[in-house]
Coordinates of C-alpha atoms in Angstrom, one line a residue:
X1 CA 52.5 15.1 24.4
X2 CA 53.0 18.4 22.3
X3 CA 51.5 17.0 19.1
X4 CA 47.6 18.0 19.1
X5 CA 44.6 16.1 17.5
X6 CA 43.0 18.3 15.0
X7 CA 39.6 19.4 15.4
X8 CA 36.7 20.0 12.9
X9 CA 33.9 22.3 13.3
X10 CA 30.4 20.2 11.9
X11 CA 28.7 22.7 12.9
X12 CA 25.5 22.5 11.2
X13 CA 25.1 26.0 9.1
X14 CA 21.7 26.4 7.3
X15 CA 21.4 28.6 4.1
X16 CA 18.7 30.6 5.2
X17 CA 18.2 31.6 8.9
X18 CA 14.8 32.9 9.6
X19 CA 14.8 36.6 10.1
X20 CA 12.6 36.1 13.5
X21 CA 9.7 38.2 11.7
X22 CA 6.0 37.4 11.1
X23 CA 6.7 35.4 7.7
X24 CA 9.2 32.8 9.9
X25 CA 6.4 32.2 12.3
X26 CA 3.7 32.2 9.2
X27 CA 6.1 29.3 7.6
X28 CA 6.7 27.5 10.9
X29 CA 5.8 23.9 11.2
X30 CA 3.6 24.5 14.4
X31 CA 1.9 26.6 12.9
X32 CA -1.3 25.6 9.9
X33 CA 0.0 25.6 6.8
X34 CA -2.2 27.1 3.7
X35 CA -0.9 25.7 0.7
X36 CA -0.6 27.6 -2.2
X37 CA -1.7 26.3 -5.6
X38 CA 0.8 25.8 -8.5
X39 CA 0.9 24.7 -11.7
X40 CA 3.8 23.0 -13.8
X41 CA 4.8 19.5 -15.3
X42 CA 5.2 17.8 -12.2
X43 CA 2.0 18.5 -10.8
X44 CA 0.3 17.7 -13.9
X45 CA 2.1 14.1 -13.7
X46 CA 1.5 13.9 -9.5
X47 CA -2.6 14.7 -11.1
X48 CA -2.8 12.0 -12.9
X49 CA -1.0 10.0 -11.7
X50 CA -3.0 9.9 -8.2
X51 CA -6.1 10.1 -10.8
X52 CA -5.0 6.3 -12.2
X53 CA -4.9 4.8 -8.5
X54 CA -7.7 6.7 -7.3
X55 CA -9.6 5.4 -9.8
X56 CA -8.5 1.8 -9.4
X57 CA -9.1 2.4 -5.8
X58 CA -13.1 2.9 -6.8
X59 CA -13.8 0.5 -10.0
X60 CA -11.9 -2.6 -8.5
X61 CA -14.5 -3.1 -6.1
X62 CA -17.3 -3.1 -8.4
X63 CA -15.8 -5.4 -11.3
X64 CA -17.7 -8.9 -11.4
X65 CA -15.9 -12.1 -12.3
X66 CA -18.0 -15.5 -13.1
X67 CA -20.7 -13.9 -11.3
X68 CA -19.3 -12.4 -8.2
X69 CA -17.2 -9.9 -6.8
X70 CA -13.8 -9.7 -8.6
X71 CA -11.8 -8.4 -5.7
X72 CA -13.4 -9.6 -2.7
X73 CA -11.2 -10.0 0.6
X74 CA -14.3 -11.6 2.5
X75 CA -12.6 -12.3 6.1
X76 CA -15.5 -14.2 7.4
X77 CA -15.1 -16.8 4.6
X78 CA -11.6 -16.8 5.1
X79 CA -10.5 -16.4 1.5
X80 CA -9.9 -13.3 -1.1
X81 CA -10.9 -13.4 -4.2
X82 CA -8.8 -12.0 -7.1
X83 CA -10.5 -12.3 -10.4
X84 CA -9.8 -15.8 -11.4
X85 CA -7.6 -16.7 -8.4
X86 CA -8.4 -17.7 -5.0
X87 CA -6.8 -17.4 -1.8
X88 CA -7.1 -19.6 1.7
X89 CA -5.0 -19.0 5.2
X90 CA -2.9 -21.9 3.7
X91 CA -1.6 -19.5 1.0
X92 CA -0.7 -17.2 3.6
X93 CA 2.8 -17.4 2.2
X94 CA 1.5 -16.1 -1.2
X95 CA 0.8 -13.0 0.9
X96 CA 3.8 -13.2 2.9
X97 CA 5.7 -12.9 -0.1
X98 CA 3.7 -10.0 -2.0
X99 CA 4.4 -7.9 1.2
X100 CA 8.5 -8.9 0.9
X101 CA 8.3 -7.9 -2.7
X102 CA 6.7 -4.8 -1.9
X103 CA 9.3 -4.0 0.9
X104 CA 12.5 -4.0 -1.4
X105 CA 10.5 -2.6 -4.4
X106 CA 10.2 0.8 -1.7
X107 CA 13.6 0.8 -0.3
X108 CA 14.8 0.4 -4.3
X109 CA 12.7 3.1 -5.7
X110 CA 14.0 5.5 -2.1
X111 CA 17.9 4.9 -3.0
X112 CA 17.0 5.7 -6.4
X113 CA 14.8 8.9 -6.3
X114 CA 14.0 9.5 -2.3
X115 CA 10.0 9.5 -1.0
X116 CA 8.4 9.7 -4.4
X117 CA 6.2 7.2 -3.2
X118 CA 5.3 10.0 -0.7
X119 CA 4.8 12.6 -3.2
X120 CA 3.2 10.8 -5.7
X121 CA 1.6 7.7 -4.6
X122 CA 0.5 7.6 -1.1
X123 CA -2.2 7.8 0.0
X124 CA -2.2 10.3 2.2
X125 CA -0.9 12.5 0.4
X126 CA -3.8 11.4 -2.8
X127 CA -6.8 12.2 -0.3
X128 CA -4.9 15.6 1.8
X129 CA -4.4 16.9 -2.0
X130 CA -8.3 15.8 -2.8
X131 CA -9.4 18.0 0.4
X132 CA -6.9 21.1 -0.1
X133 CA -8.1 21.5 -3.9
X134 CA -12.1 21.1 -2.1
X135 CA -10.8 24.3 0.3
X136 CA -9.7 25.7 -2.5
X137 CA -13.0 25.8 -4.4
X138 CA -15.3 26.3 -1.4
X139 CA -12.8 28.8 0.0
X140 CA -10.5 30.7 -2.4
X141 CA -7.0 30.6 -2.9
X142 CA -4.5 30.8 0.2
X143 CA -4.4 34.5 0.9
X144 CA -8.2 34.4 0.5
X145 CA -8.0 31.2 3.2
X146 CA -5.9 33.0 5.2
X147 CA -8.2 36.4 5.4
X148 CA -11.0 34.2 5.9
X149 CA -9.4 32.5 9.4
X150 CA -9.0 35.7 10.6
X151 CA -12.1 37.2 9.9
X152 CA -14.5 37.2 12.4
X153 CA -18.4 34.8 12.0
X154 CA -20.7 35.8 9.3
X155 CA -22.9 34.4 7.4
X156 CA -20.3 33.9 4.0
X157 CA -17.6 32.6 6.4
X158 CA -19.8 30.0 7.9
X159 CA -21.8 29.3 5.1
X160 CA -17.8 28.5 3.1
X161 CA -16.7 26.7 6.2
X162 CA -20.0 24.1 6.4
X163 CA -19.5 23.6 2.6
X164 CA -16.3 22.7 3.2
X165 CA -17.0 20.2 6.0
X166 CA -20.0 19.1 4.1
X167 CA -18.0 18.0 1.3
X168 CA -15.0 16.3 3.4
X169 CA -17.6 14.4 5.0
X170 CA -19.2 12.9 1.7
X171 CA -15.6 12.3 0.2
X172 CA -14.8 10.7 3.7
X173 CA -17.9 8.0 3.4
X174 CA -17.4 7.4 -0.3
X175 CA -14.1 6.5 0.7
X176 CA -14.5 4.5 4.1
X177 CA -17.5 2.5 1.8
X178 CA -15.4 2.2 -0.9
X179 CA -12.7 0.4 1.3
X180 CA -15.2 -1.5 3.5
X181 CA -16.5 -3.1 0.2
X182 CA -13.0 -4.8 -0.6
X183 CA -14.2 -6.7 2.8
X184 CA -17.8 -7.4 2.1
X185 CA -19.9 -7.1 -1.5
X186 CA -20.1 -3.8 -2.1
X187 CA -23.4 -3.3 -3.8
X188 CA -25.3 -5.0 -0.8
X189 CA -22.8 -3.0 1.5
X190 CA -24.1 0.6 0.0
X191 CA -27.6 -0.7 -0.2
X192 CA -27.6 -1.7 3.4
X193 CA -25.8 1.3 5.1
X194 CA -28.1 4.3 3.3
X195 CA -31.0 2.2 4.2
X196 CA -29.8 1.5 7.5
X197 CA -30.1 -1.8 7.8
X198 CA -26.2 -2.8 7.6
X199 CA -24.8 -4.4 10.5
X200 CA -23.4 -3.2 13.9
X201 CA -19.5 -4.1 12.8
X202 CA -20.2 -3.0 9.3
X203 CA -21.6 0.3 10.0
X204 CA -18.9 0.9 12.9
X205 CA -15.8 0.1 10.4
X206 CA -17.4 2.5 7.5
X207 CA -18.0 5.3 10.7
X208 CA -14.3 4.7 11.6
X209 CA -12.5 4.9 8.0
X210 CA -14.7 7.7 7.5
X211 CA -13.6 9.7 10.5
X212 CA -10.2 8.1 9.9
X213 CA -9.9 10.1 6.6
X214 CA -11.3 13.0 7.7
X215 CA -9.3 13.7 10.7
X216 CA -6.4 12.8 8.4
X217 CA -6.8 14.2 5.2
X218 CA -8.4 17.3 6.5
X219 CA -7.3 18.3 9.8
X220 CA -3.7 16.2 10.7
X221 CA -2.4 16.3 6.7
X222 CA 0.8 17.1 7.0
X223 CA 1.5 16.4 10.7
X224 CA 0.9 12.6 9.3
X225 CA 4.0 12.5 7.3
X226 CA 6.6 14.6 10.2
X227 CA 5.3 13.0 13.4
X228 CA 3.4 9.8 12.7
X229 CA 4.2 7.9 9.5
X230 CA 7.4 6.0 10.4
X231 CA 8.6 6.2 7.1
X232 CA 9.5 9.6 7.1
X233 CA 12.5 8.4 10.3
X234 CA 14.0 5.7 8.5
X235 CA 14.6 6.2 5.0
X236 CA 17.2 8.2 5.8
X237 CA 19.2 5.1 5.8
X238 CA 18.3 4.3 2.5
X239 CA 19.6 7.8 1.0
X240 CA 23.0 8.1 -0.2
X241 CA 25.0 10.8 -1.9
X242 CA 23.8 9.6 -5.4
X243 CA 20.3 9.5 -4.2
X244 CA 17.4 11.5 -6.7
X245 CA 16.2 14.3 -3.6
X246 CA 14.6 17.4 -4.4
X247 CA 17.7 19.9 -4.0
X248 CA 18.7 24.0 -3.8
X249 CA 21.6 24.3 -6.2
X250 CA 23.3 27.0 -3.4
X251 CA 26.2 27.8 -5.4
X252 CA 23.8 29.3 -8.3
X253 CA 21.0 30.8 -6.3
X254 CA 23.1 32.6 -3.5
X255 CA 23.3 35.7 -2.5
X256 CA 19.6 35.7 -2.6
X257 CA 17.0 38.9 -2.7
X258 CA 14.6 41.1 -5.0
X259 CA 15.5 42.3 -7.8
X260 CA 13.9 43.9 -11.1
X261 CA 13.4 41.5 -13.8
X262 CA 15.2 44.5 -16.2
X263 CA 18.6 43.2 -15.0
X264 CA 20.0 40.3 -17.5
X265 CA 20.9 37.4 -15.6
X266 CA 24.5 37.8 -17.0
X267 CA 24.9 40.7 -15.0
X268 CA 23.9 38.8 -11.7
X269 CA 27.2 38.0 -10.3
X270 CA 28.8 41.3 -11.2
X271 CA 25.9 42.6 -8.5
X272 CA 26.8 40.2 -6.0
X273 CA 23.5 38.5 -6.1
X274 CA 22.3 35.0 -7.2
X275 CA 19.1 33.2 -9.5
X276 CA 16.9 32.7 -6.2
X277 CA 14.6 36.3 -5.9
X278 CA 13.7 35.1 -2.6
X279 CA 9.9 35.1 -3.2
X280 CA 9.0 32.3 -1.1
X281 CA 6.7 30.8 -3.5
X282 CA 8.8 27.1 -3.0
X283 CA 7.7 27.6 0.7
X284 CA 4.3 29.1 0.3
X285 CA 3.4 25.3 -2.1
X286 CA 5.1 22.9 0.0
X287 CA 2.3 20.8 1.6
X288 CA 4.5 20.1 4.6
X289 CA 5.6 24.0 5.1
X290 CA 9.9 23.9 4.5
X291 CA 12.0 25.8 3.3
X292 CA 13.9 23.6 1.0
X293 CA 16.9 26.1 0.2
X294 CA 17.5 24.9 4.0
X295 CA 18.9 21.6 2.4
X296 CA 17.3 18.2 2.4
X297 CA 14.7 18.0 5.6
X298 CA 13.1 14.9 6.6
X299 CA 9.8 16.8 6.1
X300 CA 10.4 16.4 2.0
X301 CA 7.9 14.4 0.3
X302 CA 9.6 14.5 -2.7
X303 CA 7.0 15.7 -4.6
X304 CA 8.1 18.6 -6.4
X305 CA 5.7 21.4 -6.1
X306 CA 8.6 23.5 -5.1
X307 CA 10.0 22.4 -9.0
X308 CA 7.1 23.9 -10.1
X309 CA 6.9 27.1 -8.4
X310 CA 10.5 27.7 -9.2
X311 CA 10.3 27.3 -12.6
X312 CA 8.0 29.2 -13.0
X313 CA 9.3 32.4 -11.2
X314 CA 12.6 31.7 -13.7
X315 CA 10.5 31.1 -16.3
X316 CA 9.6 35.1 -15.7
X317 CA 12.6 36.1 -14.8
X318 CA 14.3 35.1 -18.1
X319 CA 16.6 32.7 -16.2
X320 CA 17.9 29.4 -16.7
X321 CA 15.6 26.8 -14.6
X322 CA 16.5 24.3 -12.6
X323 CA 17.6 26.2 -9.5
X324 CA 15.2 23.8 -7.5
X325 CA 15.3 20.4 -9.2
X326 CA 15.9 16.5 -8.9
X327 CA 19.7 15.6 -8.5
X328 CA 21.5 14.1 -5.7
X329 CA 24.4 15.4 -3.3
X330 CA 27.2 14.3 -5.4
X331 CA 25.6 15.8 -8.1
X332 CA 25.3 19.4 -6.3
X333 CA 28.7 19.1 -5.4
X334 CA 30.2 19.0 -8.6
X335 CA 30.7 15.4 -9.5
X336 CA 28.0 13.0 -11.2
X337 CA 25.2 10.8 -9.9
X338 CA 26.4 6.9 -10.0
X339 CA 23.3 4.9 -10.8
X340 CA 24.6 1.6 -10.1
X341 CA 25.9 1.3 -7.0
X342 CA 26.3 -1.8 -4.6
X343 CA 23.6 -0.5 -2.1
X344 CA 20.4 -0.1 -5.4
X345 CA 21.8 -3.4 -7.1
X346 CA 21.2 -5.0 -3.9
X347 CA 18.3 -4.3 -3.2
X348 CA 17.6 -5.0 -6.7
X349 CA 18.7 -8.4 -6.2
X350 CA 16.7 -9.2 -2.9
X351 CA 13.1 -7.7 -4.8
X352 CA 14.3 -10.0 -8.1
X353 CA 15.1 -12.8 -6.4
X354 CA 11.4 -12.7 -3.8
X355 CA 9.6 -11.8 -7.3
X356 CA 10.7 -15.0 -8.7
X357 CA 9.5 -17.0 -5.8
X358 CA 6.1 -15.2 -5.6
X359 CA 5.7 -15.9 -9.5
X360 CA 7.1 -19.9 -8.8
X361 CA 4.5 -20.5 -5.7
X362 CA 1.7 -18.9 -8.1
X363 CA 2.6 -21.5 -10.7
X364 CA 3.4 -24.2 -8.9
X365 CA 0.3 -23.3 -6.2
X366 CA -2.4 -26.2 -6.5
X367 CA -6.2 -26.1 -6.9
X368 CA -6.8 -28.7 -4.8
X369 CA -6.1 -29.2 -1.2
X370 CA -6.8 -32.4 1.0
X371 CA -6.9 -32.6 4.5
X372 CA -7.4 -36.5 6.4
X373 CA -8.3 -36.2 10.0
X374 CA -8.5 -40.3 11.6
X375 CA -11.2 -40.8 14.3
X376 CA -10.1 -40.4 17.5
X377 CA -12.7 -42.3 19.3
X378 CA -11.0 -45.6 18.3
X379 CA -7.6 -46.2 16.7
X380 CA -9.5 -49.4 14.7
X381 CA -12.2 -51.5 15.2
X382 CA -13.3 -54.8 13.9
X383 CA -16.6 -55.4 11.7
X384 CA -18.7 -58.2 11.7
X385 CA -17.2 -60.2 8.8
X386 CA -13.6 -60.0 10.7
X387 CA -12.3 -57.1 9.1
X388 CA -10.1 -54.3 10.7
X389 CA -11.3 -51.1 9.8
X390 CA -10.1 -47.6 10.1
X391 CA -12.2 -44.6 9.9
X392 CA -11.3 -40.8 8.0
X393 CA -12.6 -37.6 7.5
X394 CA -11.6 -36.3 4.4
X395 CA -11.9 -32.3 4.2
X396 CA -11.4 -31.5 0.0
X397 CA -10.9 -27.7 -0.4
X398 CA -11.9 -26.6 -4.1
X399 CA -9.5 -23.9 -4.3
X400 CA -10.7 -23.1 -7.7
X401 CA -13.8 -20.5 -8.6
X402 CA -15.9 -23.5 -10.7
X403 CA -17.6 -26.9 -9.5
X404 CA -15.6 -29.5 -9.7
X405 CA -16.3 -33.3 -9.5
X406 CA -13.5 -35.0 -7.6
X407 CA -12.1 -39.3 -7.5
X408 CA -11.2 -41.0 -4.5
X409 CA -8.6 -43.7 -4.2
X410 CA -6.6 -45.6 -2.0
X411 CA -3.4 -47.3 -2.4
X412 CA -0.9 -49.2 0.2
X413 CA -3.1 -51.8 1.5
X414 CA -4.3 -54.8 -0.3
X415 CA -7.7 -56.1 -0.7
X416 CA -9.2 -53.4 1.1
X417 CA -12.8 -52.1 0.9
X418 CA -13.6 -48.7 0.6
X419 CA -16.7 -47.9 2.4
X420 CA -17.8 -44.2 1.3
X421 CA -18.8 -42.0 -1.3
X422 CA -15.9 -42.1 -3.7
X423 CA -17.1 -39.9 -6.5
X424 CA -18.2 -36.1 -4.7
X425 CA -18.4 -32.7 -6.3
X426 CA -17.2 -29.4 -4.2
X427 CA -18.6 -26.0 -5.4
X428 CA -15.6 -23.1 -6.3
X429 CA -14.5 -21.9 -3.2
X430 CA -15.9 -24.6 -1.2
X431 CA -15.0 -27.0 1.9
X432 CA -16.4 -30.6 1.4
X433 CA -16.2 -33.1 4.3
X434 CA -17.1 -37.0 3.9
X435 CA -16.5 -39.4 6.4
X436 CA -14.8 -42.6 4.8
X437 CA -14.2 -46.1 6.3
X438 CA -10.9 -48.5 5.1
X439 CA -11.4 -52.6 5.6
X440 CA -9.2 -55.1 5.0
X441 CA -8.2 -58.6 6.3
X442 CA -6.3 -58.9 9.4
X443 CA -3.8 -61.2 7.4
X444 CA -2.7 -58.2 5.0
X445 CA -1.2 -56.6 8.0
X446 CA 2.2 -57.1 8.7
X447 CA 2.8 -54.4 10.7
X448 CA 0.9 -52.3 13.7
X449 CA 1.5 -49.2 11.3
X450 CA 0.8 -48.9 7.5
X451 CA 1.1 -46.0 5.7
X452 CA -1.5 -45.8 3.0
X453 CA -2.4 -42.9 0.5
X454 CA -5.5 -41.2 -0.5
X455 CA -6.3 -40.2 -3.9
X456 CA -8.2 -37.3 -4.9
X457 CA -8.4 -36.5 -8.6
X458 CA -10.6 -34.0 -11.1
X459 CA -10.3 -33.1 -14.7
X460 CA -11.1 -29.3 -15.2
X461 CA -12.9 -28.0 -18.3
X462 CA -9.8 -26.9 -19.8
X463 CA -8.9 -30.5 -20.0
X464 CA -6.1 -30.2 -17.0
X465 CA -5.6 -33.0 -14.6
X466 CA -5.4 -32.0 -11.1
X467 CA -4.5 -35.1 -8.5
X468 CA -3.4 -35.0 -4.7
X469 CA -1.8 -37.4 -3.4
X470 CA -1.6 -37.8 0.9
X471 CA -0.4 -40.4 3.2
X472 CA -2.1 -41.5 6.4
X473 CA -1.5 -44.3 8.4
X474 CA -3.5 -47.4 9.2
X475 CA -3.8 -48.7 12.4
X476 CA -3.6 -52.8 13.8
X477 CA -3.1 -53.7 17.4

């Protein structure tokens, strides 16, 4: 029992501990955070990047296809409208699948390169960026914001602050009416509300995005991605050593601290110090308030305003940037990022193989859908000439935006009489019922059950022959 298991100290050992001083208390997470505005190729790409899905956000709404609204998710109708395609609950497995695709194509893109969709796509972090560049305008930049808080009421701090509120309010409506009219046409839906004559549930949704995206975008912001979105918890298990994070390069930045920019960066190490100045600028533009030289923080968006900032301050100091960038952990610790890896192709595969069944059920999806409900008042009945007869409802969906004019058949039984319309057209997007009566002689029955088939047929403009073909049962005895 002399032989001893070794023991390893994981102590966790940050960087950089906080000093205990105003500025770690000014940077703490529990505290508001004034973000500080910053310039750099990164931002500029975040910009307009959030500028091409904020503007789809707006225009889809307002496009018109074949007369009506392009992209029109109309819940009381039960069916969303996309363009030239048409959706019912029975296609629920179209959405089903759009949602799995979606899924992996996340996870793939956070092994790859971490929450870029935070950083650069979310919206969240779109609209938070929309109101912090509105305080910026409305109330200067963040030490101005900062000696404005502290200032006492007047009438320039108030009149700032109701500007401010004023314009988060409009950006909040445009936005909650914006979304409302995916739901409900839009250009009756904006009509309606500033005339107020829109209706109780529509004006209460429009009030509740709207205070929805003001309480979030101007108030919670970054307390939204730490504490609420679940996001931020699990994609920790989706990171790897060879995972794209924004990272500290330690080895080249440490021993931190001022310096003047006379000394040559060759002559750094000689002086016992490292690239990083320690000017706080990568803390003072995070939008979520972290220090990253701390090392990779669930906080991290990923969106590289801390790049930025960085490269800039090199840019000054005649150093090399970089000493905040985009690499992964084996990277930083001296061996190179593996891009294919079991865990990405994986997920690749998954988000392939769901793509190609989304794309199949769109191909193979039909325009036409039947439905053939018997009566239940009688299982058969016999007429007056001695024939048995069997009565249907036939429900044809048009799934398709156009009027079409739709055949009806029957095969299975012989010498039957079809009592009914059999020729009926269906607007686009419509529900046609007709009630339809089958008769035949008793002696063409040799069983208490025959299965039978309804026909329902239409050629489209395009020339395209679109048939369904159902079984039912007819009933003897």
């Amino acid at each position: 029992m002399s032989e001893r298991i070794p023991v390893k100290d994981v102590t966790p050992v940050k960087v950089h501990q906080p000093d205990g001083s105003d500025q770690s208390i000014r940077y703490s997470s529990s505290n508001r955070i004034y973000v500080r505005s910053v310039s750099g190729p990164l931002e500029s790409f975040r910009r307009y990047f959030g500028f091409i899905f904020l503007g789809l956000f707006a225009v889809l709404p307002w496009l018109s296809y074949n007369g009506q609204q392009a992209v029109l998710f109309d819940l009381n109708e039960q069916r969303f409208n996309l363009f030239a395609l048409t959706l019912w609950p029975q296609d629920l497995t179209l959405l089903a699948y759009i949602f799995i695709v979606a899924a992996f194509a996340l996870f793939f893109v956070t092994t790859f390169a971490g929450r870029v969709w935070c950083g650069f796509m979310c919206p969240q972090t779109t609209w938070t960026y929309i109101f912090v560049w509105i305080e910026q305008k409305t109330e200067g930049s963040r030490h101005q914001r900062m000696a404005l808080d502290q200032r006492s009421l007047d009438a320039d701090k108030f009149f700032r602050k109701a500007l401010k509120h004023v314009a988060w309010v409009v950006v909040a409506l445009l936005t909650a009416l914006t979304f409302v009219g995916y739901f409900t046409p839009i250009s009756a839906l904006f009509v309606n509300f500033f005339t107020f004559s829109s209706g109780f549930w529509t004006t209460t949704w429009v009030i509740f995005f709207a205070a929805c995206t003001y309480g979030n975008a101007g108030w919670m912001r970054e307390i939204m991605c730490t504490h609420i979105c679940p996001y931020a918890r699990f994609q920790s298990v989706m990171f790897d050593k060879d995972t794209l994070t924004v990272a500290y390069d330690v080895n080249r930045g440490e021993r931190r601290g001022p310096r003047p920019r006379k000394i040559p960066h060759s002559e750094l190490a000689d002086k016992g110090l490292g690239d990083c100045i320690d000017c706080n600028l990568c803390v003072q533009v995070c939008p979520t308030g972290i220090d990253i030289r701390n090392g990779l923080q669930y906080e991290c968006i990923n969106c590289g305003a801390c790049i930025d900032a960085c490269n800039g301050v090199m840019e000054k100091m005649n150093y090399p940037k970089g000493l905040i960038r985009f690499s992964s952990e084996a990277q930083m610790q001296g061996g190179e990022t593996k891009i294919l890896r079991p865990k990405l192709i994986g997920y690749a595969f998954v988000m392939v193989v769901m793509l190609g069944i989304l794309i199949a059920n769109f191909l193979l999806r039909s325009a036409l859908e039947v439905d053939i409900i018997r009566d239940r008042n009688s299982l058969y009945r016999e007429t007056n000439d001695g024939l048995i007869e069997n009565v249907y409802t036939l429900k044809i969906l048009n799934k398709s935006q156009q009027r079409q004019q739709y055949e009806i058949a029957v095969d299975g039984l012989p010498d039957y009489r079809f009592i009914g319309e059999q020729t009926v057209t269906v607007n686009g997007g419509e529900i046609f019922s007709i009630p339809v009566s089958i008769a035949t002689d008793a002696y063409n029955l040799t069983d208490p059950v025959t299965e039978i088939h309804f026909h329902v047929s239409t050629q489209t403009a395009d020339g395209e022959l679109i048939s369904v073909r159902e079984p039912t049962n007819f009933l003897y005895r």
